[in-house]
Tab-separated table of C-alpha atoms in Angstrom:
chain	number	residue	atom	x	y	z
A	30	ASP	CA	82.479	-48.038	49.392
A	31	VAL	CA	85.334	-48.867	47.090
A	32	LYS	CA	85.714	-46.449	44.257
A	33	VAL	CA	87.469	-47.342	41.030
A	34	THR	CA	87.713	-44.375	38.722
A	35	GLN	CA	88.512	-44.537	35.037
A	36	SER	CA	89.624	-41.208	33.657
A	37	SER	CA	87.489	-41.219	30.504
A	38	ARG	CA	84.051	-42.590	29.792
A	39	TYR	CA	84.369	-42.156	26.028
A	40	LEU	CA	87.502	-41.767	23.955
A	41	VAL	CA	88.047	-41.395	20.219
A	42	LYS	CA	91.550	-41.842	18.811
A	43	ARG	CA	93.133	-42.209	15.415
A	44	THR	CA	94.976	-45.254	14.130
A	45	GLY	CA	98.618	-45.170	15.152
A	46	GLU	CA	98.138	-42.861	18.129
A	47	LYS	CA	99.551	-43.737	21.532
A	48	VAL	CA	96.654	-44.078	23.964
A	49	PHE	CA	96.689	-44.016	27.761
A	50	LEU	CA	93.770	-45.333	29.787
A	51	GLU	CA	94.041	-44.404	33.443
A	52	CYS	CA	92.525	-46.131	36.454
A	53	VAL	CA	92.672	-45.114	40.104
A	54	GLN	CA	91.323	-46.943	43.155
A	55	ASP	CA	90.946	-45.517	46.616
A	56	MET	CA	90.937	-48.611	48.857
A	57	ASP	CA	94.580	-49.646	49.010
A	58	HIS	CA	93.921	-52.807	46.994
A	59	GLU	CA	96.928	-54.905	46.044
A	60	ASN	CA	95.443	-56.272	42.840
A	61	MET	CA	94.456	-54.303	39.766
A	62	PHE	CA	93.209	-55.550	36.415
A	63	TRP	CA	92.429	-54.425	32.896
A	64	TYR	CA	89.723	-56.268	30.988
A	65	ARG	CA	88.377	-55.775	27.508
A	66	GLN	CA	84.663	-56.345	26.863
A	67	ASP	CA	83.285	-57.141	23.416
A	68	PRO	CA	79.767	-58.291	22.465
A	69	GLY	CA	79.511	-62.072	22.414
A	70	LEU	CA	82.976	-62.497	23.882
A	71	GLY	CA	82.411	-61.444	27.479
A	72	LEU	CA	85.302	-59.975	29.440
A	73	ARG	CA	88.839	-60.935	28.554
A	74	LEU	CA	91.827	-60.180	30.754
A	75	ILE	CA	94.528	-58.034	29.185
A	76	TYR	CA	96.957	-57.488	32.073
A	77	PHE	CA	96.923	-57.552	35.832
A	78	SER	CA	99.134	-56.405	38.660
A	79	TYR	CA	99.372	-57.708	42.205
A	80	ASP	CA	101.809	-55.125	43.501
A	81	VAL	CA	103.500	-51.882	42.602
A	82	LYS	CA	105.769	-52.272	39.560
A	83	MET	CA	104.573	-55.877	39.139
A	84	LYS	CA	102.605	-56.961	36.095
A	85	GLU	CA	101.498	-60.168	34.474
A	86	LYS	CA	100.044	-60.872	31.074
A	87	GLY	CA	96.476	-61.959	30.849
A	88	ASP	CA	94.813	-63.778	27.979
A	89	ILE	CA	95.095	-61.064	25.304
A	90	PRO	CA	98.136	-58.839	26.038
A	91	GLU	CA	99.217	-58.313	22.426
A	92	GLY	CA	99.226	-54.665	21.435
A	93	TYR	CA	98.986	-53.463	25.045
A	94	SER	CA	101.311	-52.587	27.886
A	95	VAL	CA	100.687	-51.440	31.451
A	96	SER	CA	102.281	-49.336	34.139
A	97	ARG	CA	101.861	-49.420	37.899
A	98	GLU	CA	104.179	-46.907	39.510
A	99	LYS	CA	101.898	-46.270	42.488
A	100	LYS	CA	99.633	-48.687	44.303
A	101	GLU	CA	96.455	-46.767	43.529
A	102	ARG	CA	97.020	-46.241	39.819
A	103	PHE	CA	97.124	-48.739	36.959
A	104	SER	CA	97.517	-47.479	33.403
A	105	LEU	CA	96.796	-49.320	30.182
A	106	ILE	CA	98.817	-48.214	27.179
A	107	LEU	CA	98.091	-48.812	23.522
A	108	GLU	CA	101.450	-48.095	21.884
A	109	SER	CA	99.984	-47.719	18.402
A	110	ALA	CA	96.210	-47.892	18.390
A	111	SER	CA	94.512	-50.022	15.745
A	112	THR	CA	90.880	-50.304	14.728
A	113	ASN	CA	90.625	-53.808	16.214
A	114	GLN	CA	91.267	-52.248	19.616
A	115	THR	CA	87.950	-50.439	19.450
A	116	SER	CA	86.225	-51.828	22.534
A	117	MET	CA	84.997	-51.270	26.066
A	118	TYR	CA	87.826	-51.313	28.616
A	119	LEU	CA	87.111	-52.131	32.237
A	120	CYS	CA	89.491	-51.585	35.136
A	121	ALA	CA	89.070	-53.449	38.428
A	122	SER	CA	90.779	-53.785	41.780
A	123	SER	CA	90.638	-56.236	44.658
A	124	LEU	CA	92.143	-57.459	47.873
A	125	LYS	CA	93.593	-60.955	48.009
A	126	ASN	CA	90.931	-63.651	47.597
A	127	SER	CA	88.191	-61.043	47.358
A	128	PRO	CA	85.719	-60.023	44.672
A	129	LEU	CA	86.757	-57.505	42.053
A	130	HIS	CA	85.430	-53.949	42.135
A	131	PHE	CA	85.013	-52.396	38.717
A	132	GLY	CA	85.174	-48.915	37.275
A	133	ASN	CA	82.519	-47.553	34.919
A	134	GLY	CA	84.435	-48.472	31.807
A	135	THR	CA	85.990	-46.522	28.955
A	136	ARG	CA	84.487	-46.953	25.515
A	137	LEU	CA	87.367	-46.479	23.095
A	138	THR	CA	86.833	-45.926	19.387
A	139	VAL	CA	89.838	-46.056	17.068
A	140	THR	CA	89.187	-44.580	13.616
B	16	ALA	CA	93.023	-73.382	32.144
B	17	GLN	CA	89.608	-72.657	33.545
B	18	THR	CA	86.634	-71.994	31.290
B	19	VAL	CA	83.177	-70.649	32.088
B	20	THR	CA	80.171	-71.301	29.842
B	21	GLN	CA	76.874	-69.474	29.826
B	22	SER	CA	74.652	-71.252	27.354
B	23	GLN	CA	71.844	-68.666	27.218
B	24	PRO	CA	72.863	-65.513	25.325
B	25	GLU	CA	69.485	-63.892	25.957
B	26	MET	CA	66.532	-64.459	28.259
B	27	SER	CA	63.368	-62.629	29.156
B	28	VAL	CA	60.980	-62.831	32.071
B	29	GLN	CA	57.804	-61.115	33.181
B	30	GLU	CA	57.943	-58.793	36.127
B	31	ALA	CA	57.372	-60.598	39.468
B	32	GLU	CA	58.201	-64.010	37.990
B	33	THR	CA	61.234	-66.186	38.668
B	34	VAL	CA	64.052	-66.810	36.219
B	35	THR	CA	67.138	-69.030	36.335
B	36	LEU	CA	70.371	-68.270	34.503
B	37	SER	CA	72.717	-71.175	33.775
B	38	CYS	CA	76.463	-71.386	34.182
B	39	THR	CA	78.872	-74.298	33.937
B	40	TYR	CA	82.608	-74.240	34.403
B	41	ASP	CA	85.578	-76.466	33.885
B	42	THR	CA	88.466	-76.687	36.325
B	43	SER	CA	90.791	-79.167	37.932
B	44	GLU	CA	91.061	-77.006	41.046
B	45	ASN	CA	89.375	-78.001	44.302
B	46	ASN	CA	89.411	-74.619	46.011
B	47	TYR	CA	87.875	-71.697	44.194
B	48	TYR	CA	85.204	-69.016	44.212
B	49	LEU	CA	82.296	-68.442	41.883
B	50	PHE	CA	80.561	-65.139	41.275
B	51	TRP	CA	77.628	-63.622	39.475
B	52	TYR	CA	78.074	-60.047	38.304
B	53	LYS	CA	75.364	-57.779	36.908
B	54	GLN	CA	76.031	-55.081	34.304
B	55	PRO	CA	73.074	-52.746	33.741
B	56	PRO	CA	72.980	-50.279	30.831
B	57	SER	CA	74.975	-47.845	32.979
B	58	ARG	CA	77.924	-50.261	32.412
B	59	GLN	CA	78.862	-50.493	36.097
B	60	MET	CA	79.696	-54.104	36.962
B	61	ILE	CA	78.034	-54.967	40.241
B	62	LEU	CA	78.689	-58.065	42.337
B	63	VAL	CA	75.422	-59.943	42.828
B	64	ILE	CA	76.472	-63.026	44.750
B	65	ARG	CA	79.533	-65.069	45.717
B	66	GLN	CA	79.996	-68.767	46.480
B	67	GLU	CA	82.996	-70.466	48.036
B	68	ALA	CA	83.525	-73.940	46.614
B	69	TYR	CA	84.197	-75.477	50.020
B	70	LYS	CA	80.769	-74.419	51.277
B	71	GLN	CA	77.958	-76.856	50.577
B	72	GLN	CA	75.265	-74.343	51.433
B	73	ASN	CA	74.038	-72.305	48.499
B	74	ALA	CA	74.582	-68.555	48.786
B	75	THR	CA	71.580	-66.237	48.998
B	76	GLU	CA	71.307	-62.465	48.755
B	77	ASN	CA	67.740	-61.223	49.083
B	78	ARG	CA	65.944	-62.170	45.829
B	79	PHE	CA	69.081	-63.756	44.363
B	80	SER	CA	70.146	-67.304	45.109
B	81	VAL	CA	72.402	-69.870	43.511
B	82	ASN	CA	72.247	-73.586	42.909
B	83	PHE	CA	75.843	-74.750	43.261
B	84	GLN	CA	76.515	-78.316	42.160
B	85	LYS	CA	80.237	-78.878	42.636
B	86	ALA	CA	80.390	-82.372	41.164
B	87	ALA	CA	78.490	-81.266	38.090
B	88	LYS	CA	80.474	-77.993	37.928
B	89	SER	CA	77.276	-76.042	37.662
B	90	PHE	CA	76.458	-72.652	39.204
B	91	SER	CA	73.035	-71.269	38.246
B	92	LEU	CA	71.519	-67.998	39.427
B	93	LYS	CA	67.869	-67.751	40.405
B	94	ILE	CA	66.186	-64.368	40.517
B	95	SER	CA	62.875	-64.355	42.353
B	96	ASP	CA	60.178	-61.704	42.054
B	97	SER	CA	61.937	-60.161	39.030
B	98	GLN	CA	61.960	-56.383	38.883
B	99	LEU	CA	62.427	-54.010	35.956
B	100	GLY	CA	65.735	-52.945	37.488
B	101	ASP	CA	67.043	-56.487	37.081
B	102	THR	CA	67.301	-55.896	33.344
B	103	ALA	CA	71.025	-56.241	32.645
B	104	MET	CA	73.821	-58.436	31.365
B	105	TYR	CA	74.712	-61.136	33.855
B	106	PHE	CA	78.163	-62.653	33.953
B	107	CYS	CA	79.238	-65.800	35.716
B	108	ALA	CA	82.880	-65.797	36.838
B	109	PHE	CA	85.456	-68.167	38.350
B	110	MET	CA	88.406	-67.364	40.583
B	111	LYS	CA	91.037	-69.831	41.709
B	112	GLN	CA	91.720	-69.580	45.412
B	113	GLY	CA	95.206	-68.601	46.447
B	114	GLY	CA	96.361	-67.860	42.972
B	115	SER	CA	96.586	-64.534	41.249
B	116	GLU	CA	92.920	-63.786	41.974
B	117	LYS	CA	92.099	-63.045	38.377
B	118	LEU	CA	88.533	-63.695	37.297
B	119	VAL	CA	87.615	-65.828	34.320
B	120	PHE	CA	84.264	-64.748	32.884
B	121	GLY	CA	81.583	-66.375	30.831
B	122	LYS	CA	80.253	-64.562	27.758
B	123	GLY	CA	77.197	-63.291	29.564
B	124	THR	CA	73.410	-63.598	29.474
B	125	LYS	CA	71.315	-60.608	28.533
B	126	LEU	CA	68.231	-60.608	30.773
B	127	THR	CA	65.203	-58.462	29.987
B	128	VAL	CA	62.439	-58.056	32.535
B	129	ASN	CA	59.168	-57.146	30.849
B	130	PRO	CA	56.415	-55.137	32.551
């Protein structure tokens, strides 16, 4: 089975802090994604990557950046966390033209 | 841009009964995939069922089946013999074939199965 591991299940940070959310997959998938999930809004794509060192903006990239230095790892970075970034963050990976496999999510609270 | 609409924010069903969750989408693409994902309280997103747009036959996975109407751009999920473990958020999602493989999600339907 594919395993997508997000480093933290819960995270509490202060406004203005730099925050790193880490995601690792173990199935050599080319594609990796970061989504944000908010009640009533569903899942919205922040960034995705289809190869090492490649990245593309999703629908809501403002306030976020990403890093993919190795194929198995995709990091989401909040340069200066704000309270409106309090949310559930979901990482996913996939092969080409295949369903996404998701991690367990990181619930981030920014105070 | 593609959009996915789930018109039922919440639904409930009695155990052992059948329930249908609605999903419509908007796209100008001809080749694409449609998915239903389940998210139980544990938060793990689980793939329930997948449909390729070029296939006329509706996908089925055990108690889960879809009614795919390509012309109407409709993709409903039917759950038969509902079980307590089916209680979850259900998301409908669209993926363009041959593109960047990103999923576009609907806002979800919260399904509660009552004993």
